PDB file of C-alpha atoms in Angstrom:
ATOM      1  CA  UNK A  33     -38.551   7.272  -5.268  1.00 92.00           C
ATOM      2  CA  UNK A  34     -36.208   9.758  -3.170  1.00 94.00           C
ATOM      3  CA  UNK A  35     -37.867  11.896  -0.715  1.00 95.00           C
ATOM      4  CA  UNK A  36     -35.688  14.586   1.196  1.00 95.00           C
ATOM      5  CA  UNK A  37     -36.022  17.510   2.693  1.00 93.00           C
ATOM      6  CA  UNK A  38     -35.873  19.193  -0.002  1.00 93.00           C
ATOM      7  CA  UNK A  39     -33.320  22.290   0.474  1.00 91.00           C
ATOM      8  CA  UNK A  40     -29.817  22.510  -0.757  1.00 92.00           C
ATOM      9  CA  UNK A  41     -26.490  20.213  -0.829  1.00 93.00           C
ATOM     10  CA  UNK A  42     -27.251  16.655  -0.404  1.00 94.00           C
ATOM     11  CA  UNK A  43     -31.062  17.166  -0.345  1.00 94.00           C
ATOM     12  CA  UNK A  44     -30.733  18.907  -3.841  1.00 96.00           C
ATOM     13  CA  UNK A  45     -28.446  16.680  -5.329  1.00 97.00           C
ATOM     14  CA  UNK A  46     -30.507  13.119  -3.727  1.00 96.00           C
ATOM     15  CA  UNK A  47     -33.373  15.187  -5.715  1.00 97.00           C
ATOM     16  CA  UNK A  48     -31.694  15.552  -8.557  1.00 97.00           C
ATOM     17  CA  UNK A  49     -30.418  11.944  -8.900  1.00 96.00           C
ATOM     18  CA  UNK A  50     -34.395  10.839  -8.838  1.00 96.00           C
ATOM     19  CA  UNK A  51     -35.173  13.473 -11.063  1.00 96.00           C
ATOM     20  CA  UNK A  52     -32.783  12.508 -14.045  1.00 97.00           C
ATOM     21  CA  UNK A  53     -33.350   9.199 -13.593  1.00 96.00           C
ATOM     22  CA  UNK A  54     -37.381   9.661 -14.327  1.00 96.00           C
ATOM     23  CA  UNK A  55     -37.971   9.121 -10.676  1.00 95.00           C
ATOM     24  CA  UNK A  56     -40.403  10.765  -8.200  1.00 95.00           C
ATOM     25  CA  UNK A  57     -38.366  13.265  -6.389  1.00 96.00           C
ATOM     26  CA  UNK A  58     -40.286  14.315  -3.017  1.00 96.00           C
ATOM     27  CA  UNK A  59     -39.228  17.159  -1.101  1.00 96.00           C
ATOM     28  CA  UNK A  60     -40.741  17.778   2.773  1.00 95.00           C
ATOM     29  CA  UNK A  61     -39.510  21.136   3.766  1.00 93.00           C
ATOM     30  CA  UNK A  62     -40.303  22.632   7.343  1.00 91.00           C
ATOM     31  CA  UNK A  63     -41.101  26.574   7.137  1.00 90.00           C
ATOM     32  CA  UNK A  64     -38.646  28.101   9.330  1.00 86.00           C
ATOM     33  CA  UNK A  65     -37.454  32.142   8.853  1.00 84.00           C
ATOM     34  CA  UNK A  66     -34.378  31.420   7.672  1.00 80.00           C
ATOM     35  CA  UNK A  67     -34.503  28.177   5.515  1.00 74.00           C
ATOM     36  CA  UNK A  68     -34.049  28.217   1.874  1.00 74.00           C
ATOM     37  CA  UNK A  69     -36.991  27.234  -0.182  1.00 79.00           C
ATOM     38  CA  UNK A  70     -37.246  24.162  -1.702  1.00 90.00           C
ATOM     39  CA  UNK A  71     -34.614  22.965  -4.495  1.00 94.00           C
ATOM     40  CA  UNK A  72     -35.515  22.604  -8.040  1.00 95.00           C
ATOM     41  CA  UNK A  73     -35.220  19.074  -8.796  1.00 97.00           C
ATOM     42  CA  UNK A  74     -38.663  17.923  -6.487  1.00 96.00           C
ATOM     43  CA  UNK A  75     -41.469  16.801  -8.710  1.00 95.00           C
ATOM     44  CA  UNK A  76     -43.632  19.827  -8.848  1.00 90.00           C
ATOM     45  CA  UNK A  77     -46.878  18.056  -7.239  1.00 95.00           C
ATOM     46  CA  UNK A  78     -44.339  16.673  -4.377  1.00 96.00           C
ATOM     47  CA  UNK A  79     -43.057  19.197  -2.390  1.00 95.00           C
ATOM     48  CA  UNK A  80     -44.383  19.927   1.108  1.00 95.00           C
ATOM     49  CA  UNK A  81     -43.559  22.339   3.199  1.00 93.00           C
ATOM     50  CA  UNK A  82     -44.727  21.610   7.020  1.00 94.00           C
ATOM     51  CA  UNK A  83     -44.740  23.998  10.058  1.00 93.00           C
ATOM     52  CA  UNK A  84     -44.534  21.130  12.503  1.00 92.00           C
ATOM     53  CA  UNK A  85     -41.194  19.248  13.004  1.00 90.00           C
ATOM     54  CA  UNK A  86     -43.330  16.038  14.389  1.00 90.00           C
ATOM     55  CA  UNK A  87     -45.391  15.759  11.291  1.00 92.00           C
ATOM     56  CA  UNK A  88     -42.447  16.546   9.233  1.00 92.00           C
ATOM     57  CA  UNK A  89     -40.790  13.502  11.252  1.00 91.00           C
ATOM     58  CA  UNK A  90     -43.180  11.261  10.970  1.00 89.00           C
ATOM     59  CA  UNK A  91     -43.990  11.019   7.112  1.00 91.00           C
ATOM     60  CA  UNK A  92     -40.093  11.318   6.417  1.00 89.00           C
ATOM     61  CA  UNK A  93     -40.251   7.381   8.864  1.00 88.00           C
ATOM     62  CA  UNK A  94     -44.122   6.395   8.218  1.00 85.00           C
ATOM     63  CA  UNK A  95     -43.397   5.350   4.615  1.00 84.00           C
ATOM     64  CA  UNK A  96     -39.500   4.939   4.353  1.00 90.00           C
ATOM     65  CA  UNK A  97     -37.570   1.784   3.264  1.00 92.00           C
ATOM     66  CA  UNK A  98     -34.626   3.500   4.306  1.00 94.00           C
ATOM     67  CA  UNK A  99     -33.128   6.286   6.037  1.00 95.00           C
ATOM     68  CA  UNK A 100     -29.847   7.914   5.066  1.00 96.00           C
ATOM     69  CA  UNK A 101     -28.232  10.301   6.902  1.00 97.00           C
ATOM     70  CA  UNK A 102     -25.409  12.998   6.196  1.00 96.00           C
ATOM     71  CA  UNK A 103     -23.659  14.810   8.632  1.00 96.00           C
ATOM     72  CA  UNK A 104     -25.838  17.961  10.090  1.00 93.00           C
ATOM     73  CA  UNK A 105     -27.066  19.821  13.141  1.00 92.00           C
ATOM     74  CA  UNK A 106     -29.282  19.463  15.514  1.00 92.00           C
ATOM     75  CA  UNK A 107     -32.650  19.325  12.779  1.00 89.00           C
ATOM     76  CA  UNK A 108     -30.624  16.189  11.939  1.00 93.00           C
ATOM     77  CA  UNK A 109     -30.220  14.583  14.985  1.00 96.00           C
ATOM     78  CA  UNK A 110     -33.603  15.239  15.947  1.00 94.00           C
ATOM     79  CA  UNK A 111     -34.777  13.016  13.155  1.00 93.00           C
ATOM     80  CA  UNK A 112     -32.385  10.594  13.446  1.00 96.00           C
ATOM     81  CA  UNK A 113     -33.267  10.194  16.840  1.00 95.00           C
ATOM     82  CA  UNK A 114     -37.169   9.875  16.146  1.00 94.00           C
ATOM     83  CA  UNK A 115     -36.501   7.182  13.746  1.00 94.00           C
ATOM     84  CA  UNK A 116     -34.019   5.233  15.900  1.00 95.00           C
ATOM     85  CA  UNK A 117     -36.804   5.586  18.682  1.00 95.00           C
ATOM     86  CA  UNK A 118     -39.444   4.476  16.231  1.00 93.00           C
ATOM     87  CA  UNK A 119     -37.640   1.358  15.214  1.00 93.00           C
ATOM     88  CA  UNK A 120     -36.046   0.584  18.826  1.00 95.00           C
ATOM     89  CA  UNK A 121     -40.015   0.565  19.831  1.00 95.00           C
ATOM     90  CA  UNK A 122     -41.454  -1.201  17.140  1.00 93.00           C
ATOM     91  CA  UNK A 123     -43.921   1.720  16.494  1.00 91.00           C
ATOM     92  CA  UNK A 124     -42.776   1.441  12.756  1.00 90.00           C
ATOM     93  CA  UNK A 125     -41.821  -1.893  10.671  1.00 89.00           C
ATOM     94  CA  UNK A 126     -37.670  -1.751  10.805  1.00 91.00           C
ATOM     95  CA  UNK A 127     -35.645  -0.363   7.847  1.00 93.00           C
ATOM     96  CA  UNK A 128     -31.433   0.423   7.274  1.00 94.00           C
ATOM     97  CA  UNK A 129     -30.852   3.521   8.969  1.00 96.00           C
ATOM     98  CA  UNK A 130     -27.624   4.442   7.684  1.00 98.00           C
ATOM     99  CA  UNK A 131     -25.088   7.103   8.705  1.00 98.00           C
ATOM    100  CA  UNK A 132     -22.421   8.308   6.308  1.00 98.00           C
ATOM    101  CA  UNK A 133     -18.975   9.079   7.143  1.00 98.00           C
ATOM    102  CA  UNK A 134     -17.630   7.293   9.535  1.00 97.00           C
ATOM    103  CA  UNK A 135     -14.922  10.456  10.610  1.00 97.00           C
ATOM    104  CA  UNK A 136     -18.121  12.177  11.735  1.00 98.00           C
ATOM    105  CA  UNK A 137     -20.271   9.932  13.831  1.00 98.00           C
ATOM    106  CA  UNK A 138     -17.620   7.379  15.262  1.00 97.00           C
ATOM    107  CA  UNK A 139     -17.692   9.606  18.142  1.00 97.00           C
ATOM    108  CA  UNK A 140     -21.020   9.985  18.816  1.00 97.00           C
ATOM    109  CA  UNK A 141     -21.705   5.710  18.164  1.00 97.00           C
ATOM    110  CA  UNK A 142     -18.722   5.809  20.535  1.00 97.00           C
ATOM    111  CA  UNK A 143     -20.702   7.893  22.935  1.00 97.00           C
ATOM    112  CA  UNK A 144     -23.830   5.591  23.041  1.00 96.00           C
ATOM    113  CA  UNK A 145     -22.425   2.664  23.269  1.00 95.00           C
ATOM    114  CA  UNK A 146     -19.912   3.861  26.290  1.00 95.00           C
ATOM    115  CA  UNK A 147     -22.973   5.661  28.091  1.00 97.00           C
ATOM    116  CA  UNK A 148     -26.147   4.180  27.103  1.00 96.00           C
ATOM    117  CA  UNK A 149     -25.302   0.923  26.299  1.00 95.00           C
ATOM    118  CA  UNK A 150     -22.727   0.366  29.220  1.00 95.00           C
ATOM    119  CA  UNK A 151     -25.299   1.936  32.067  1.00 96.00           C
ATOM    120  CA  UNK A 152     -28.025   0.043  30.558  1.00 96.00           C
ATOM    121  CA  UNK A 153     -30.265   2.205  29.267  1.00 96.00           C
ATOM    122  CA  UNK A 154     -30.574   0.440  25.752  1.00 96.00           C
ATOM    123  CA  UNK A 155     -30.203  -3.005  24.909  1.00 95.00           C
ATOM    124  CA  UNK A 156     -27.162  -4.741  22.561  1.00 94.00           C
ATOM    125  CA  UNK A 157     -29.595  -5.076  19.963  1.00 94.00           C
ATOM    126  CA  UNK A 158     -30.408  -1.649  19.542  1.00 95.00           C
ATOM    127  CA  UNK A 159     -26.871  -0.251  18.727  1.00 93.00           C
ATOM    128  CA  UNK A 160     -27.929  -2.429  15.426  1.00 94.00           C
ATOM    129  CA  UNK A 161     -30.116   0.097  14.301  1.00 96.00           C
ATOM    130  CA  UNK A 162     -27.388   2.068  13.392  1.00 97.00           C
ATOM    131  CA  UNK A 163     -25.175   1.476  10.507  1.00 97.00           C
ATOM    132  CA  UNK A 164     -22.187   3.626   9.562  1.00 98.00           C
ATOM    133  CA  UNK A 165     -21.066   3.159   6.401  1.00 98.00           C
ATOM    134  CA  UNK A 166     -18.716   5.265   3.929  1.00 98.00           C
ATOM    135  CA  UNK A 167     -18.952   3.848   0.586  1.00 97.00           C
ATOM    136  CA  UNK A 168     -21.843   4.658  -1.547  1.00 96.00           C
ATOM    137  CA  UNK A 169     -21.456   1.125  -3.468  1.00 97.00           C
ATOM    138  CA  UNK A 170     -22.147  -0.304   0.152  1.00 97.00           C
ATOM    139  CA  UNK A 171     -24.976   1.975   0.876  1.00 96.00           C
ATOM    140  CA  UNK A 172     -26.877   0.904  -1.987  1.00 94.00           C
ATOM    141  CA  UNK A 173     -26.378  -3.145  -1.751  1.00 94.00           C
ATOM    142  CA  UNK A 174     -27.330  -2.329   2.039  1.00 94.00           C
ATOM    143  CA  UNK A 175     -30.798  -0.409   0.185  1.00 93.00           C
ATOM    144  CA  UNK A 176     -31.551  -2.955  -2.402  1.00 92.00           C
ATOM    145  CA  UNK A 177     -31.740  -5.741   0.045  1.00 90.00           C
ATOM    146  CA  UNK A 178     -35.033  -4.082   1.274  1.00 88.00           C
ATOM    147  CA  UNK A 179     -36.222  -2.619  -1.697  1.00 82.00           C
ATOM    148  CA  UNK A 180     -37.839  -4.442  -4.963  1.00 69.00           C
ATOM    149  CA  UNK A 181     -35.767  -3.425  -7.658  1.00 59.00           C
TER     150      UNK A 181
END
């Protein structure tokens, strides 16, 4: 099962993965003005589109064995932030939250652990939520140790 957001790029081609492997491909769009519509790969019965970002947030966590994120704006570092929260606060059961590419979020790890970490305002354990990885062969032994294959 692979659930994304369901637009284009890396949403469309996680999507598409599921879907020509016989998978369930789950797409949870947000209605915004200027937001493409929901790729073509999402099993038909499976794509949502939400106009809250908090509800949007919260089933993209609720029911997740893992998180992976891509590189993106602000949307993205909203919910990465939510989920990092929601783990750091035991308000959901912990899963691999995973950042790809380490050339674009080495400075923003380098940022929390130089400003929240060193003034204290998060603990050494919680800089573990975070994984950066690069290599999808990594990325998926880091998945399959919490999934039943």
């Amino acid at each position: 099962i692979v659930c994304s957001g369901g637009g284009p790029g890396i949403m469309e081609a996680a999507n598409q993965g599921a879907s020509e492997a016989s998978g369930i491909s789950i797409g949870l769009g947000i209605s915004l003005p200027h937001e493409v519509t929901a790729n073509r790969y999402i099993t038909r019965e499976l794509g949502f589109e939400f106009h809250y970002f908090f509800m949007r947030k919260f089933w993209f966590a609720y029911l997740a064995k893992a998180v992976i994120v891509f590189p993106g704006g602000f949307g993205t570092l909203d919910e990465l932030f939510e989920a990092v929260t929601l783990v750091q606060t035991h308000r959901i059961k912990p899963f691999p939250l995973i950042l790809v590419g380490s050339d674009y979020w080495t400075g923003l790890i380098d940022w929390i652990k130089t400003k929240l970490l060193s003034e204290k305002m998060i603990s050494p354990e919680d800089i573990e939520i975070l994984q950066v990885m690069d290599e999808p062969e990594e990325i998926v032994k880091a998945v399959q140790k919490v999934i039943i294959l």
